PDB file of C-alpha atoms in Angstrom:
ATOM      1  CA  ARG A   1     112.518  23.347 130.413  1.00 88.00           C
ATOM      2  CA  PHE A   2     113.665  25.768 133.052  1.00 92.00           C
ATOM      3  CA  PHE A   3     113.244  29.513 132.802  1.00 93.00           C
ATOM      4  CA  PRO A   4     115.121  31.629 135.346  1.00 93.00           C
ATOM      5  CA  ASP A   5     112.240  34.107 135.268  1.00 92.00           C
ATOM      6  CA  PRO A   6     109.233  34.902 133.057  1.00 91.00           C
ATOM      7  CA  SER A   7     111.133  37.491 131.037  1.00 88.00           C
ATOM      8  CA  SER A   8     113.519  34.802 129.836  1.00 89.00           C
ATOM      9  CA  ILE A   9     110.754  32.982 127.922  1.00 90.00           C
ATOM     10  CA  PRO A  10     111.223  33.610 124.173  1.00 87.00           C
ATOM     11  CA  THR A  11     108.320  35.258 122.360  1.00 85.00           C
ATOM     12  CA  TRP A  12     108.175  32.537 119.714  1.00 86.00           C
ATOM     13  CA  MET A  13     107.592  30.001 122.471  1.00 85.00           C
ATOM     14  CA  SER A  14     104.822  32.031 124.066  1.00 82.00           C
ATOM     15  CA  ASN A  15     103.016  32.166 120.747  1.00 83.00           C
ATOM     16  CA  ASN A  16     103.242  28.413 120.214  1.00 85.00           C
ATOM     17  CA  ALA A  17     102.303  26.932 123.554  1.00 87.00           C
ATOM     18  CA  PRO A  18     101.407  23.252 123.106  1.00 89.00           C
ATOM     19  CA  PRO A  19      97.986  22.056 124.287  1.00 90.00           C
ATOM     20  CA  GLY A  20      97.787  20.618 127.759  1.00 94.00           C
ATOM     21  CA  ALA A  21      97.671  16.858 128.262  1.00 95.00           C
ATOM     22  CA  TRP A  22      94.012  16.910 129.243  1.00 96.00           C
ATOM     23  CA  ASP A  23      92.666  19.697 127.018  1.00 94.00           C
ATOM     24  CA  GLY A  24      90.976  17.066 124.821  1.00 94.00           C
ATOM     25  CA  TYR A  25      88.676  16.195 127.708  1.00 96.00           C
ATOM     26  CA  ARG A  26      86.822  19.447 127.014  1.00 94.00           C
ATOM     27  CA  ASN A  27      85.054  17.557 124.236  1.00 95.00           C
ATOM     28  CA  PHE A  28      83.173  15.622 126.905  1.00 96.00           C
ATOM     29  CA  THR A  29      81.510  18.743 128.301  1.00 97.00           C
ATOM     30  CA  GLY A  30      77.761  18.184 128.414  1.00 95.00           C
ATOM     31  CA  CYS A  31      77.908  14.386 128.090  1.00 94.00           C
ATOM     32  CA  SER A  32      74.982  12.700 129.851  1.00 90.00           C
ATOM     33  CA  PRO A  33      74.589   9.437 131.787  1.00 93.00           C
ATOM     34  CA  GLY A  34      73.229   6.484 129.847  1.00 94.00           C
ATOM     35  CA  LYS A  35      74.831   7.405 126.522  1.00 94.00           C
ATOM     36  CA  THR A  36      78.021   6.377 124.753  1.00 95.00           C
ATOM     37  CA  TYR A  37      80.725   8.792 123.611  1.00 96.00           C
ATOM     38  CA  ASP A  38      83.882   8.098 121.636  1.00 95.00           C
ATOM     39  CA  GLY A  39      86.927   8.234 123.883  1.00 94.00           C
ATOM     40  CA  LEU A  40      85.045   8.455 127.177  1.00 96.00           C
ATOM     41  CA  SER A  41      87.108   5.522 128.443  1.00 94.00           C
ATOM     42  CA  LYS A  42      90.046   7.955 128.691  1.00 94.00           C
ATOM     43  CA  LEU A  43      88.112  10.025 131.182  1.00 96.00           C
ATOM     44  CA  LYS A  44      87.386   6.848 133.147  1.00 95.00           C
ATOM     45  CA  ASN A  45      91.128   6.198 133.238  1.00 94.00           C
ATOM     46  CA  TYR A  46      91.575   9.692 134.667  1.00 96.00           C
ATOM     47  CA  PHE A  47      89.057   9.052 137.425  1.00 96.00           C
ATOM     48  CA  GLN A  48      90.517   5.653 138.153  1.00 94.00           C
ATOM     49  CA  HIS A  49      94.047   7.081 138.397  1.00 94.00           C
ATOM     50  CA  PHE A  50      92.985   9.579 141.023  1.00 96.00           C
ATOM     51  CA  GLY A  51      91.013   7.010 143.008  1.00 94.00           C
ATOM     52  CA  TYR A  52      87.459   7.825 141.969  1.00 95.00           C
ATOM     53  CA  ILE A  53      86.785   4.505 140.193  1.00 93.00           C
ATOM     54  CA  PRO A  54      88.121   1.716 142.389  1.00 85.00           C
ATOM     55  CA  ASN A  55      88.932  -1.888 141.554  1.00 73.00           C
ATOM     56  CA  SER A  56      88.678  -1.746 137.769  1.00 67.00           C
ATOM     57  CA  PRO A  57      91.414  -2.784 135.353  1.00 67.00           C
ATOM     58  CA  SER A  58      91.763   0.265 133.104  1.00 63.00           C
ATOM     59  CA  SER A  59      91.959  -1.904 129.989  1.00 67.00           C
ATOM     60  CA  ASN A  60      88.337  -2.942 130.560  1.00 80.00           C
ATOM     61  CA  PHE A  61      86.874   0.543 130.348  1.00 92.00           C
ATOM     62  CA  ASN A  62      84.346   1.186 127.592  1.00 93.00           C
ATOM     63  CA  ASP A  63      82.938   4.462 126.305  1.00 96.00           C
ATOM     64  CA  ASP A  64      79.594   4.192 128.109  1.00 96.00           C
ATOM     65  CA  PHE A  65      78.579   6.946 130.500  1.00 96.00           C
ATOM     66  CA  ASP A  66      77.674   4.383 133.145  1.00 95.00           C
ATOM     67  CA  GLU A  67      76.783   4.516 136.830  1.00 95.00           C
ATOM     68  CA  ALA A  68      80.403   4.069 137.904  1.00 94.00           C
ATOM     69  CA  LEU A  69      81.417   7.186 135.993  1.00 96.00           C
ATOM     70  CA  GLU A  70      78.461   9.154 137.290  1.00 96.00           C
ATOM     71  CA  SER A  71      79.313   8.155 140.849  1.00 95.00           C
ATOM     72  CA  ALA A  72      82.964   9.117 140.283  1.00 96.00           C
ATOM     73  CA  ILE A  73      81.918  12.528 138.995  1.00 97.00           C
ATOM     74  CA  LYS A  74      79.707  13.113 142.028  1.00 96.00           C
ATOM     75  CA  THR A  75      82.509  12.174 144.404  1.00 96.00           C
ATOM     76  CA  TYR A  76      84.933  14.408 142.510  1.00 97.00           C
ATOM     77  CA  GLN A  77      82.455  17.295 142.649  1.00 97.00           C
ATOM     78  CA  LYS A  78      82.088  16.831 146.388  1.00 96.00           C
ATOM     79  CA  ASN A  79      85.847  16.824 146.953  1.00 96.00           C
ATOM     80  CA  PHE A  80      86.278  19.991 144.913  1.00 96.00           C
ATOM     81  CA  ASN A  81      83.320  21.844 146.436  1.00 96.00           C
ATOM     82  CA  LEU A  82      81.342  21.878 143.180  1.00 96.00           C
ATOM     83  CA  ASN A  83      77.624  21.432 142.646  1.00 96.00           C
ATOM     84  CA  ILE A  84      76.996  17.694 142.905  1.00 95.00           C
ATOM     85  CA  THR A  85      75.197  16.919 139.663  1.00 94.00           C
ATOM     86  CA  GLY A  86      76.923  13.791 138.350  1.00 95.00           C
ATOM     87  CA  GLU A  87      77.152  15.565 135.015  1.00 94.00           C
ATOM     88  CA  LEU A  88      80.116  16.794 133.040  1.00 96.00           C
ATOM     89  CA  ASP A  89      79.070  20.411 133.185  1.00 96.00           C
ATOM     90  CA  ASN A  90      81.344  23.227 132.166  1.00 96.00           C
ATOM     91  CA  THR A  91      82.478  24.059 135.698  1.00 96.00           C
ATOM     92  CA  THR A  92      83.379  20.446 136.471  1.00 97.00           C
ATOM     93  CA  MET A  93      85.299  20.073 133.214  1.00 97.00           C
ATOM     94  CA  ASN A  94      87.260  23.224 133.957  1.00 96.00           C
ATOM     95  CA  TYR A  95      88.459  21.602 137.175  1.00 97.00           C
ATOM     96  CA  ILE A  96      89.180  18.241 135.571  1.00 97.00           C
ATOM     97  CA  ILE A  97      91.534  19.719 132.993  1.00 96.00           C
ATOM     98  CA  LYS A  98      93.459  21.829 135.504  1.00 97.00           C
ATOM     99  CA  PRO A  99      97.079  20.829 136.028  1.00 97.00           C
ATOM    100  CA  ARG A 100      97.410  18.868 139.225  1.00 98.00           C
ATOM    101  CA  CYS A 101      99.477  16.670 141.488  1.00 98.00           C
ATOM    102  CA  GLY A 102      99.749  13.040 140.422  1.00 97.00           C
ATOM    103  CA  VAL A 103      99.014  11.689 143.880  1.00 97.00           C
ATOM    104  CA  ALA A 104      95.521  10.187 144.054  1.00 96.00           C
ATOM    105  CA  ASP A 105      92.796  11.970 146.005  1.00 96.00           C
ATOM    106  CA  ILE A 106      91.343   8.638 147.162  1.00 94.00           C
ATOM    107  CA  ILE A 107      93.816   5.915 148.100  1.00 91.00           C
ATOM    108  CA  ASN A 108      92.676   2.328 148.640  1.00 86.00           C
ATOM    109  CA  GLY A 109      89.109   3.571 148.604  1.00 83.00           C
ATOM    110  CA  THR A 110      89.563   5.938 151.520  1.00 82.00           C
ATOM    111  CA  THR A 111      90.001   9.666 151.852  1.00 82.00           C
ATOM    112  CA  SER A 112      89.296  12.355 154.352  1.00 77.00           C
ATOM    113  CA  MET A 113      88.697  14.957 151.694  1.00 88.00           C
ATOM    114  CA  ASN A 114      85.072  16.118 151.587  1.00 88.00           C
ATOM    115  CA  SER A 115      83.758  12.853 150.182  1.00 82.00           C
ATOM    116  CA  GLY A 116      85.199  10.838 153.074  1.00 83.00           C
ATOM    117  CA  LYS A 117      83.724  12.969 155.797  1.00 77.00           C
ATOM    118  CA  PHE A 118      80.563  12.242 157.697  1.00 63.00           C
ATOM    119  CA  ASN A 119      77.586  13.464 155.738  1.00 55.00           C
ATOM    120  CA  SER A 120      75.690  15.883 157.922  1.00 47.00           C
ATOM    121  CA  SER A 121      72.472  15.038 156.087  1.00 47.00           C
ATOM    122  CA  ASN A 122      72.632  11.619 157.747  1.00 46.00           C
ATOM    123  CA  GLU A 123      72.699  13.067 161.241  1.00 48.00           C
ATOM    124  CA  ILE A 124      69.763  12.485 163.526  1.00 53.00           C
ATOM    125  CA  HIS A 125      68.523  15.852 164.664  1.00 56.00           C
ATOM    126  CA  THR A 126      66.860  16.022 168.058  1.00 61.00           C
ATOM    127  CA  VAL A 127      65.138  18.827 169.851  1.00 66.00           C
ATOM    128  CA  GLN A 128      65.129  19.069 173.610  1.00 67.00           C
ATOM    129  CA  HIS A 129      61.760  19.768 175.196  1.00 63.00           C
TER     130      HIS A 129
ATOM    131  CA  TYR B   1      93.738  18.365 155.796  1.00 95.00           C
ATOM    132  CA  THR B   2      94.110  14.654 155.251  1.00 96.00           C
ATOM    133  CA  PHE B   3      96.693  11.960 155.835  1.00 96.00           C
ATOM    134  CA  PHE B   4      97.625   8.930 153.782  1.00 96.00           C
ATOM    135  CA  PRO B   5      95.887   5.698 154.835  1.00 94.00           C
ATOM    136  CA  GLY B   6      97.478   4.452 158.046  1.00 94.00           C
ATOM    137  CA  GLN B   7      98.838   7.924 158.723  1.00 96.00           C
ATOM    138  CA  PRO B   8     102.472   7.181 157.802  1.00 97.00           C
ATOM    139  CA  ARG B   9     105.032   9.703 159.077  1.00 97.00           C
ATOM    140  CA  TRP B  10     108.752   9.962 159.613  1.00 97.00           C
ATOM    141  CA  PRO B  11     109.776   8.228 162.844  1.00 97.00           C
ATOM    142  CA  ALA B  12     109.242   9.970 166.150  1.00 94.00           C
ATOM    143  CA  GLY B  13     112.354  11.889 167.074  1.00 93.00           C
ATOM    144  CA  THR B  14     113.218  12.782 163.489  1.00 95.00           C
ATOM    145  CA  GLU B  15     114.668  16.272 163.596  1.00 95.00           C
ATOM    146  CA  THR B  16     116.398  16.548 160.247  1.00 97.00           C
ATOM    147  CA  LEU B  17     115.745  15.033 156.856  1.00 98.00           C
ATOM    148  CA  THR B  18     118.332  15.137 154.103  1.00 98.00           C
ATOM    149  CA  TYR B  19     117.486  15.720 150.464  1.00 98.00           C
ATOM    150  CA  ALA B  20     119.471  15.313 147.276  1.00 98.00           C
ATOM    151  CA  PHE B  21     118.973  15.939 143.579  1.00 98.00           C
ATOM    152  CA  ASP B  22     119.341  13.252 140.967  1.00 97.00           C
ATOM    153  CA  PRO B  23     122.988  13.690 139.939  1.00 95.00           C
ATOM    154  CA  ASN B  24     122.027  13.345 136.278  1.00 93.00           C
ATOM    155  CA  GLU B  25     120.149  16.650 136.428  1.00 87.00           C
ATOM    156  CA  ASN B  26     122.965  19.151 137.017  1.00 90.00           C
ATOM    157  CA  LEU B  27     120.521  21.709 138.375  1.00 95.00           C
ATOM    158  CA  ASP B  28     121.893  25.196 138.875  1.00 95.00           C
ATOM    159  CA  ASP B  29     122.077  26.881 142.255  1.00 96.00           C
ATOM    160  CA  SER B  30     119.052  29.086 141.726  1.00 95.00           C
ATOM    161  CA  THR B  31     116.888  26.059 140.984  1.00 96.00           C
ATOM    162  CA  LYS B  32     118.204  24.259 144.053  1.00 97.00           C
ATOM    163  CA  GLN B  33     117.485  27.361 146.108  1.00 97.00           C
ATOM    164  CA  VAL B  34     113.819  27.139 145.088  1.00 97.00           C
ATOM    165  CA  PHE B  35     113.608  23.725 146.731  1.00 98.00           C
ATOM    166  CA  ALA B  36     115.407  25.029 149.822  1.00 98.00           C
ATOM    167  CA  ASN B  37     112.813  27.800 150.043  1.00 98.00           C
ATOM    168  CA  ALA B  38     110.011  25.267 149.666  1.00 98.00           C
ATOM    169  CA  PHE B  39     111.397  23.056 152.441  1.00 98.00           C
ATOM    170  CA  ASN B  40     111.713  26.119 154.620  1.00 97.00           C
ATOM    171  CA  GLN B  41     107.990  26.810 154.347  1.00 97.00           C
ATOM    172  CA  TRP B  42     107.376  23.585 156.272  1.00 98.00           C
ATOM    173  CA  SER B  43     110.327  23.966 158.659  1.00 97.00           C
ATOM    174  CA  LYS B  44     108.938  27.277 159.849  1.00 96.00           C
ATOM    175  CA  VAL B  45     105.856  25.660 161.317  1.00 96.00           C
ATOM    176  CA  THR B  46     106.937  22.216 162.463  1.00 95.00           C
ATOM    177  CA  THR B  47     109.793  20.396 164.137  1.00 95.00           C
ATOM    178  CA  ILE B  48     111.629  19.020 161.122  1.00 97.00           C
ATOM    179  CA  THR B  49     114.434  20.774 159.271  1.00 97.00           C
ATOM    180  CA  PHE B  50     115.910  19.839 155.898  1.00 98.00           C
ATOM    181  CA  ASN B  51     119.520  19.719 154.782  1.00 98.00           C
ATOM    182  CA  GLU B  52     120.810  19.215 151.251  1.00 98.00           C
ATOM    183  CA  THR B  53     123.319  16.435 150.781  1.00 97.00           C
ATOM    184  CA  THR B  54     125.350  15.408 147.767  1.00 95.00           C
ATOM    185  CA  SER B  55     124.945  11.745 148.693  1.00 96.00           C
ATOM    186  CA  TYR B  56     121.945  10.893 146.538  1.00 97.00           C
ATOM    187  CA  ASN B  57     121.793   7.226 147.473  1.00 96.00           C
ATOM    188  CA  THR B  58     121.615   7.827 151.209  1.00 97.00           C
ATOM    189  CA  ALA B  59     119.406  10.936 151.176  1.00 98.00           C
ATOM    190  CA  ASP B  60     116.020  10.655 152.865  1.00 98.00           C
ATOM    191  CA  ILE B  61     114.385  12.607 150.034  1.00 98.00           C
ATOM    192  CA  LYS B  62     115.428  12.055 146.411  1.00 98.00           C
ATOM    193  CA  ILE B  63     114.414  14.736 143.909  1.00 98.00           C
ATOM    194  CA  GLY B  64     114.437  14.294 140.152  1.00 97.00           C
ATOM    195  CA  PHE B  65     112.888  15.543 136.916  1.00 97.00           C
ATOM    196  CA  TYR B  66     111.681  12.759 134.606  1.00 97.00           C
ATOM    197  CA  SER B  67     109.702  12.283 131.413  1.00 96.00           C
ATOM    198  CA  GLY B  68     106.953   9.795 130.636  1.00 97.00           C
ATOM    199  CA  ASP B  69     107.395   6.329 132.098  1.00 97.00           C
ATOM    200  CA  HIS B  70     110.263   6.636 134.544  1.00 96.00           C
ATOM    201  CA  GLY B  71     109.979   3.316 136.314  1.00 96.00           C
ATOM    202  CA  ASP B  72     107.762   3.925 139.318  1.00 96.00           C
ATOM    203  CA  GLY B  73     104.455   2.975 137.695  1.00 93.00           C
ATOM    204  CA  GLU B  74     103.328   6.608 137.627  1.00 94.00           C
ATOM    205  CA  ALA B  75     104.210   7.819 134.129  1.00 96.00           C
ATOM    206  CA  PHE B  76     104.182  11.534 133.406  1.00 97.00           C
ATOM    207  CA  ASP B  77     101.938  12.778 130.621  1.00 96.00           C
ATOM    208  CA  GLY B  78     103.663  15.699 128.927  1.00 95.00           C
ATOM    209  CA  VAL B  79     102.774  19.374 129.133  1.00 96.00           C
ATOM    210  CA  LEU B  80     100.466  20.257 132.049  1.00 97.00           C
ATOM    211  CA  GLY B  81      98.164  17.391 133.154  1.00 97.00           C
ATOM    212  CA  THR B  82     100.136  15.809 135.978  1.00 98.00           C
ATOM    213  CA  LEU B  83     102.925  18.122 137.121  1.00 98.00           C
ATOM    214  CA  ALA B  84     104.648  16.083 139.817  1.00 98.00           C
ATOM    215  CA  HIS B  85     104.178  13.392 142.421  1.00 98.00           C
ATOM    216  CA  ALA B  86     105.738  12.372 145.685  1.00 98.00           C
ATOM    217  CA  PHE B  87     105.487   9.327 147.899  1.00 98.00           C
ATOM    218  CA  SER B  88     104.324   9.039 151.477  1.00 97.00           C
ATOM    219  CA  PRO B  89     106.776   8.624 154.385  1.00 98.00           C
ATOM    220  CA  THR B  90     109.281   7.167 154.562  1.00 97.00           C
ATOM    221  CA  ASP B  91     109.720   6.513 150.840  1.00 98.00           C
ATOM    222  CA  GLY B  92     111.156   9.918 150.011  1.00 98.00           C
ATOM    223  CA  ARG B  93     110.826   9.918 146.214  1.00 98.00           C
ATOM    224  CA  PHE B  94     109.917  13.318 144.748  1.00 98.00           C
ATOM    225  CA  HIS B  95     109.467  13.382 140.965  1.00 98.00           C
ATOM    226  CA  LEU B  96     108.648  16.313 138.689  1.00 98.00           C
ATOM    227  CA  ASP B  97     107.569  16.208 135.055  1.00 98.00           C
ATOM    228  CA  LYS B  98     110.468  17.262 132.875  1.00 96.00           C
ATOM    229  CA  ALA B  99     108.053  18.225 130.095  1.00 96.00           C
ATOM    230  CA  GLU B 100     106.732  21.250 131.962  1.00 96.00           C
ATOM    231  CA  ASP B 101     107.876  24.797 131.389  1.00 95.00           C
ATOM    232  CA  TRP B 102     109.139  25.499 134.887  1.00 97.00           C
ATOM    233  CA  VAL B 103     109.611  29.075 136.006  1.00 97.00           C
ATOM    234  CA  VAL B 104     112.275  29.196 138.695  1.00 96.00           C
ATOM    235  CA  ASN B 105     112.077  32.785 139.934  1.00 93.00           C
ATOM    236  CA  GLY B 106     110.125  35.935 139.334  1.00 91.00           C
ATOM    237  CA  ASP B 107     106.441  36.604 139.003  1.00 92.00           C
ATOM    238  CA  VAL B 108     105.004  33.647 137.093  1.00 95.00           C
ATOM    239  CA  THR B 109     101.676  35.450 136.808  1.00 93.00           C
ATOM    240  CA  GLU B 110     103.399  37.862 134.428  1.00 90.00           C
ATOM    241  CA  SER B 111     104.527  35.060 132.153  1.00 91.00           C
ATOM    242  CA  SER B 112     103.596  35.339 128.491  1.00 89.00           C
ATOM    243  CA  LEU B 113     103.648  31.542 128.207  1.00 92.00           C
ATOM    244  CA  SER B 114     100.273  30.024 129.065  1.00 93.00           C
ATOM    245  CA  ASN B 115     101.905  26.754 130.165  1.00 94.00           C
ATOM    246  CA  ALA B 116     104.360  28.322 132.614  1.00 95.00           C
ATOM    247  CA  VAL B 117     104.349  26.528 135.974  1.00 97.00           C
ATOM    248  CA  ASP B 118     105.796  27.967 139.168  1.00 97.00           C
ATOM    249  CA  LEU B 119     108.375  25.498 140.454  1.00 98.00           C
ATOM    250  CA  GLU B 120     108.302  26.563 144.090  1.00 98.00           C
ATOM    251  CA  SER B 121     104.510  26.264 144.325  1.00 98.00           C
ATOM    252  CA  VAL B 122     104.620  22.662 143.137  1.00 98.00           C
ATOM    253  CA  ALA B 123     107.591  21.875 145.373  1.00 98.00           C
ATOM    254  CA  VAL B 124     105.852  23.135 148.513  1.00 98.00           C
ATOM    255  CA  HIS B 125     102.835  20.932 147.729  1.00 98.00           C
ATOM    256  CA  GLU B 126     104.874  17.791 147.093  1.00 98.00           C
ATOM    257  CA  ILE B 127     106.909  18.242 150.271  1.00 98.00           C
ATOM    258  CA  GLY B 128     103.596  18.088 152.115  1.00 98.00           C
ATOM    259  CA  HIS B 129     103.137  14.593 150.680  1.00 98.00           C
ATOM    260  CA  LEU B 130     106.692  13.595 151.569  1.00 98.00           C
ATOM    261  CA  LEU B 131     105.898  14.533 155.174  1.00 98.00           C
ATOM    262  CA  GLY B 132     102.632  12.593 155.247  1.00 97.00           C
ATOM    263  CA  LEU B 133      99.836  14.946 154.207  1.00 97.00           C
ATOM    264  CA  GLY B 134      97.246  13.935 151.634  1.00 97.00           C
ATOM    265  CA  HIS B 135      95.047  16.240 149.584  1.00 97.00           C
ATOM    266  CA  SER B 136      92.777  18.851 151.080  1.00 96.00           C
ATOM    267  CA  SER B 137      89.397  20.048 149.823  1.00 96.00           C
ATOM    268  CA  ILE B 138      90.179  23.594 150.916  1.00 96.00           C
ATOM    269  CA  GLU B 139      91.027  25.494 147.752  1.00 96.00           C
ATOM    270  CA  GLU B 140      93.309  27.996 149.479  1.00 96.00           C
ATOM    271  CA  ALA B 141      95.407  25.239 151.066  1.00 97.00           C
ATOM    272  CA  ILE B 142      98.773  24.247 149.642  1.00 98.00           C
ATOM    273  CA  MET B 143      97.576  20.628 149.721  1.00 98.00           C
ATOM    274  CA  TYR B 144      94.664  21.281 147.353  1.00 97.00           C
ATOM    275  CA  PRO B 145      95.279  18.910 144.421  1.00 97.00           C
ATOM    276  CA  THR B 146      95.204  21.351 141.494  1.00 97.00           C
ATOM    277  CA  ILE B 147      97.155  24.448 140.595  1.00 96.00           C
ATOM    278  CA  SER B 148      96.616  26.466 137.450  1.00 95.00           C
ATOM    279  CA  SER B 149      99.529  27.445 135.255  1.00 95.00           C
ATOM    280  CA  ARG B 150     100.857  30.960 135.802  1.00 95.00           C
ATOM    281  CA  THR B 151      99.835  30.727 139.454  1.00 96.00           C
ATOM    282  CA  ARG B 152     102.008  31.143 142.516  1.00 97.00           C
ATOM    283  CA  LYS B 153     100.945  29.610 145.844  1.00 97.00           C
ATOM    284  CA  VAL B 154     103.749  28.996 148.327  1.00 97.00           C
ATOM    285  CA  GLU B 155     102.467  30.129 151.706  1.00 97.00           C
ATOM    286  CA  LEU B 156     101.020  27.480 153.998  1.00 97.00           C
ATOM    287  CA  GLU B 157      97.407  27.989 154.948  1.00 97.00           C
ATOM    288  CA  GLU B 158      95.898  27.326 158.356  1.00 96.00           C
ATOM    289  CA  ASP B 159      94.676  23.926 157.139  1.00 97.00           C
ATOM    290  CA  ASP B 160      98.194  22.888 156.047  1.00 97.00           C
ATOM    291  CA  ILE B 161      99.701  24.090 159.301  1.00 97.00           C
ATOM    292  CA  ASP B 162      97.132  22.291 161.418  1.00 97.00           C
ATOM    293  CA  GLY B 163      97.749  19.096 159.461  1.00 97.00           C
ATOM    294  CA  ILE B 164     101.521  19.067 159.699  1.00 97.00           C
ATOM    295  CA  GLN B 165     101.500  20.094 163.358  1.00 96.00           C
ATOM    296  CA  ASN B 166      99.064  17.263 164.053  1.00 96.00           C
ATOM    297  CA  LEU B 167     101.694  14.873 162.675  1.00 96.00           C
ATOM    298  CA  TYR B 168     104.898  16.345 164.079  1.00 96.00           C
ATOM    299  CA  GLY B 169     104.065  19.140 166.492  1.00 93.00           C
ATOM    300  CA  SER B 170     104.814  22.815 166.216  1.00 93.00           C
ATOM    301  CA  ASN B 171     108.106  24.588 165.733  1.00 89.00           C
ATOM    302  CA  PRO B 172     108.736  26.249 169.110  1.00 88.00           C
ATOM    303  CA  ASN B 173     109.633  29.444 167.256  1.00 88.00           C
ATOM    304  CA  PHE B 174     106.413  29.455 165.265  1.00 88.00           C
ATOM    305  CA  ASN B 175     104.300  32.358 166.396  1.00 82.00           C
ATOM    306  CA  GLY B 176     101.340  31.678 164.157  1.00 80.00           C
ATOM    307  CA  THR B 177     102.640  33.812 161.314  1.00 74.00           C
ATOM    308  CA  THR B 178     104.012  32.332 158.118  1.00 73.00           C
ATOM    309  CA  THR B 179     104.759  35.648 156.473  1.00 62.00           C
ATOM    310  CA  ALA B 180     105.581  38.977 157.996  1.00 45.00           C
ATOM    311  CA  THR B 181     103.304  40.919 155.718  1.00 42.00           C
ATOM    312  CA  SER B 182     100.436  38.870 154.402  1.00 39.00           C
ATOM    313  CA  ARG B 183      98.836  37.320 157.407  1.00 39.00           C
ATOM    314  CA  ASP B 184      98.658  37.213 161.145  1.00 38.00           C
ATOM    315  CA  ARG B 185      97.413  33.928 162.485  1.00 38.00           C
ATOM    316  CA  ASP B 186      96.396  33.814 166.117  1.00 36.00           C
ATOM    317  CA  SER B 187      97.433  30.339 167.194  1.00 36.00           C
ATOM    318  CA  SER B 188      95.746  30.625 170.566  1.00 33.00           C
ATOM    319  CA  PHE B 189      92.235  30.655 169.254  1.00 32.00           C
ATOM    320  CA  GLY B 190      92.608  29.477 165.678  1.00 33.00           C
ATOM    321  CA  VAL B 191      91.324  32.803 164.405  1.00 32.00           C
ATOM    322  CA  ARG B 192      93.214  34.460 161.610  1.00 33.00           C
ATOM    323  CA  HIS B 193      93.379  38.221 161.375  1.00 31.00           C
ATOM    324  CA  VAL B 194      94.239  39.768 158.044  1.00 26.00           C
TER     325      VAL B 194
END
């Protein structure tokens, strides 16, 4: 639907806004690695779609909070400048459910967003004497 | 800023790209003007200009609003979620989710509808993809992957400008300022003064 400007939006519509496509993901807030949660495979599909879980046919996803999901969450958190915990904390979930562009963040396993950049912690530090 | 793998871009020497709207849409002039404004954000800083054409089949960039599965393997998902997507050069496809509540003009932040999405903000982002930019981790950048509803973000940030000028060079008339009032970007030293 197109609205020429905000004032053209009918009041009845404002009071009955439908839920967003990913609002249901909020239910996964606080989920922990190593456990199983109903519907978690949908979140894996999300991460696969945007490039965070590579090389997996989406039909094979189960509801286990496994290492692949934890790794995807960490990479996502790095790309979005969040605390890298590997957990579905409230802050991370708030980012995940935000509306976004459909283009993947990681394409063919590569990106130059934060997660694809050289990790400064791997640098060799030298001191000149 | 980032590029797509292999750094695809429009061919060297490209000065003008044409764009057209899916003829099934019958978009009004004010909606089309939003896209013209969005293209202009990129023209201001780089060497490519954009012209609308009525010849959809031959246009470099093809714009359309679609619902659900629309045949490109990237189905839309209804209200919010995925808002739009565009393909890397030189594909030219630019698709927007018809299910969204698009606000064409005015201050979207004043909208009473929690799902309202600013059309121009999304258009500016997707044009970045059409030109060859990927997603950026800098939250203020146009090429940051997410945008909240009732949010307007149409001005290119330093990161966006650096990225597009890396691909195509700078508009000779670009003086480092994308708006007359909101920012003053010193292109000589990469320092921005507000």
